[in-house]
Amino acid sequence: MTVHDIDCCDTYQVHDDLLKTVNEKMPEESELQDLADLFKVFGDFTRIRILFVLFEAEVCVCDLAEALDMTQSAISHQLKILKQARLVKSRREGKSVFYSLADGHVRTIIAQGRDHIEE
């Protein structure tokens, strides 16, 4: 896609009233960066697969590795990223650590993404 493929205004005219509204509603730069970082986490195929497993059940790393045919090390690396993004949580039970979705927002974000790509 080139610049010529995008419809543009025939003349340059700034609409100050609209810009004022936009600037008043625009979140702080740090909040926008946090949001961009969150969506980057969703941009990995393996992490999406892990989240889909966690939609169904609370599981340990061993279960995830088996379900996704991956090494425990690879799964652990991705879980660390998901946990840092507060998308998953963990709990210890004896010698096992079980992972689950952090909250219902994770399921909602994925569901809305699926709705969008299926349009």
mmCIF file of C-alpha atoms in Angstrom:
data_model
loop_
_atom_site.group_PDB
_atom_site.id
_atom_site.type_symbol
_atom_site.label_atom_id
_atom_site.label_comp_id
_atom_site.label_asym_id
_atom_site.label_seq_id
_atom_site.Cartn_x
_atom_site.Cartn_y
_atom_site.Cartn_z
ATOM 1 C CA MET A 1 0.000 0.000 0.000
ATOM 2 C CA THR A 2 1.396 3.369 -0.974
ATOM 3 C CA VAL A 3 0.398 6.856 0.070
ATOM 4 C CA HIS A 4 -1.472 7.135 -3.229
ATOM 5 C CA ASP A 5 -3.697 4.193 -2.211
ATOM 6 C CA ILE A 6 -5.124 6.133 0.744
ATOM 7 C CA ASP A 7 -7.829 8.764 0.310
ATOM 8 C CA CYS A 8 -6.619 12.172 1.463
ATOM 9 C CA CYS A 9 -8.111 15.631 1.679
ATOM 10 C CA ASP A 10 -7.834 17.741 -1.465
ATOM 11 C CA THR A 11 -6.803 20.754 0.627
ATOM 12 C CA TYR A 12 -5.002 21.084 3.958
ATOM 13 C CA GLN A 13 -7.370 22.391 6.619
ATOM 14 C CA VAL A 14 -6.979 21.863 10.353
ATOM 15 C CA HIS A 15 -10.208 21.631 12.353
ATOM 16 C CA ASP A 16 -9.206 23.258 15.638
ATOM 17 C CA ASP A 17 -12.440 22.371 17.459
ATOM 18 C CA LEU A 18 -11.956 18.663 16.719
ATOM 19 C CA LEU A 19 -8.279 18.773 17.692
ATOM 20 C CA LYS A 20 -9.173 20.436 20.989
ATOM 21 C CA THR A 21 -11.616 17.610 21.795
ATOM 22 C CA VAL A 22 -9.103 14.948 20.784
ATOM 23 C CA ASN A 23 -6.332 16.520 22.870
ATOM 24 C CA GLU A 24 -8.603 16.740 25.910
ATOM 25 C CA LYS A 25 -9.554 13.049 25.646
ATOM 26 C CA MET A 26 -6.085 11.701 24.789
ATOM 27 C CA PRO A 27 -4.634 9.575 27.609
ATOM 28 C CA GLU A 28 -1.192 10.300 29.039
ATOM 29 C CA GLU A 29 1.783 9.040 27.001
ATOM 30 C CA SER A 30 2.686 6.517 29.707
ATOM 31 C CA GLU A 31 -0.810 5.002 29.599
ATOM 32 C CA LEU A 32 -0.676 4.737 25.808
ATOM 33 C CA GLN A 33 2.726 3.037 26.056
ATOM 34 C CA ASP A 34 1.391 0.555 28.629
ATOM 35 C CA LEU A 35 -1.524 -0.222 26.314
ATOM 36 C CA ALA A 36 0.806 -0.732 23.337
ATOM 37 C CA ASP A 37 2.984 -3.031 25.453
ATOM 38 C CA LEU A 38 -0.067 -5.058 26.493
ATOM 39 C CA PHE A 39 -1.084 -5.605 22.894
ATOM 40 C CA LYS A 40 2.465 -6.666 22.017
ATOM 41 C CA VAL A 41 2.055 -9.536 24.486
ATOM 42 C CA PHE A 42 -0.989 -10.716 22.536
ATOM 43 C CA GLY A 43 1.097 -10.608 19.336
ATOM 44 C CA ASP A 44 2.791 -13.960 19.949
ATOM 45 C CA PHE A 45 1.322 -17.214 18.617
ATOM 46 C CA THR A 46 2.590 -19.346 21.530
ATOM 47 C CA ARG A 47 1.192 -16.990 24.154
ATOM 48 C CA ILE A 48 -2.202 -17.018 22.441
ATOM 49 C CA ARG A 49 -2.127 -20.826 22.465
ATOM 50 C CA ILE A 50 -1.292 -20.817 26.188
ATOM 51 C CA LEU A 51 -4.196 -18.459 26.895
ATOM 52 C CA PHE A 52 -6.589 -20.748 25.018
ATOM 53 C CA VAL A 53 -5.503 -23.695 27.179
ATOM 54 C CA LEU A 54 -6.057 -21.547 30.271
ATOM 55 C CA PHE A 55 -9.566 -20.687 29.046
ATOM 56 C CA GLU A 56 -10.429 -24.330 29.710
ATOM 57 C CA ALA A 57 -8.592 -25.128 32.922
ATOM 58 C CA GLU A 58 -6.052 -24.165 35.516
ATOM 59 C CA VAL A 59 -2.929 -26.116 34.569
ATOM 60 C CA CYS A 60 0.699 -26.582 35.526
ATOM 61 C CA VAL A 61 3.697 -26.064 33.232
ATOM 62 C CA CYS A 62 3.896 -29.833 32.645
ATOM 63 C CA ASP A 63 0.296 -29.885 31.380
ATOM 64 C CA LEU A 64 0.890 -26.874 29.137
ATOM 65 C CA ALA A 65 4.066 -28.383 27.701
ATOM 66 C CA GLU A 66 2.243 -31.611 26.911
ATOM 67 C CA ALA A 67 -0.864 -29.900 25.494
ATOM 68 C CA LEU A 68 1.168 -27.633 23.216
ATOM 69 C CA ASP A 69 3.964 -30.124 22.405
ATOM 70 C CA MET A 70 6.637 -27.760 23.687
ATOM 71 C CA THR A 71 9.397 -27.876 26.278
ATOM 72 C CA GLN A 72 8.728 -26.783 29.839
ATOM 73 C CA SER A 73 11.478 -24.204 29.428
ATOM 74 C CA ALA A 74 9.768 -22.617 26.414
ATOM 75 C CA ILE A 75 6.426 -22.601 28.230
ATOM 76 C CA SER A 76 7.965 -21.087 31.367
ATOM 77 C CA HIS A 77 9.518 -18.282 29.330
ATOM 78 C CA GLN A 78 6.138 -17.371 27.818
ATOM 79 C CA LEU A 79 4.344 -17.677 31.168
ATOM 80 C CA LYS A 80 6.811 -15.206 32.675
ATOM 81 C CA ILE A 81 5.866 -12.649 29.998
ATOM 82 C CA LEU A 82 2.135 -13.318 30.487
ATOM 83 C CA LYS A 83 2.509 -13.001 34.241
ATOM 84 C CA GLN A 84 4.460 -9.724 33.959
ATOM 85 C CA ALA A 85 1.622 -8.386 31.803
ATOM 86 C CA ARG A 86 -0.835 -9.495 34.525
ATOM 87 C CA LEU A 87 -2.690 -11.758 32.100
ATOM 88 C CA VAL A 88 -2.091 -14.941 34.093
ATOM 89 C CA LYS A 89 -1.656 -15.731 37.762
ATOM 90 C CA SER A 90 -0.166 -18.690 39.558
ATOM 91 C CA ARG A 91 -0.645 -20.609 42.771
ATOM 92 C CA ARG A 92 1.497 -23.258 44.395
ATOM 93 C CA GLU A 93 0.074 -26.590 45.479
ATOM 94 C CA GLY A 94 2.742 -28.815 47.012
ATOM 95 C CA LYS A 95 5.477 -29.208 44.418
ATOM 96 C CA SER A 96 3.316 -27.977 41.541
ATOM 97 C CA VAL A 97 2.572 -24.451 40.357
ATOM 98 C CA PHE A 98 -0.773 -23.991 38.628
ATOM 99 C CA TYR A 99 -1.528 -21.183 36.181
ATOM 100 C CA SER A 100 -4.870 -19.592 35.338
ATOM 101 C CA LEU A 101 -6.200 -16.460 33.692
ATOM 102 C CA ALA A 102 -5.711 -13.400 35.850
ATOM 103 C CA ASP A 103 -9.284 -12.213 35.347
ATOM 104 C CA GLY A 104 -12.223 -12.136 32.952
ATOM 105 C CA HIS A 105 -10.769 -9.251 30.952
ATOM 106 C CA VAL A 106 -8.308 -11.610 29.262
ATOM 107 C CA ARG A 107 -11.116 -13.731 27.862
ATOM 108 C CA THR A 108 -12.975 -10.584 26.745
ATOM 109 C CA ILE A 109 -9.955 -9.165 24.907
ATOM 110 C CA ILE A 110 -9.417 -12.428 23.024
ATOM 111 C CA ALA A 111 -13.139 -12.813 22.286
ATOM 112 C CA GLN A 112 -13.344 -9.311 20.843
ATOM 113 C CA GLY A 113 -10.239 -9.952 18.755
ATOM 114 C CA ARG A 114 -11.825 -13.119 17.381
ATOM 115 C CA ASP A 115 -15.058 -11.269 16.632
ATOM 116 C CA HIS A 116 -13.083 -8.655 14.731
ATOM 117 C CA ILE A 117 -11.156 -11.092 12.529
ATOM 118 C CA GLU A 118 -14.328 -13.077 11.783
ATOM 119 C CA GLU A 119 -16.176 -10.008 10.411
#
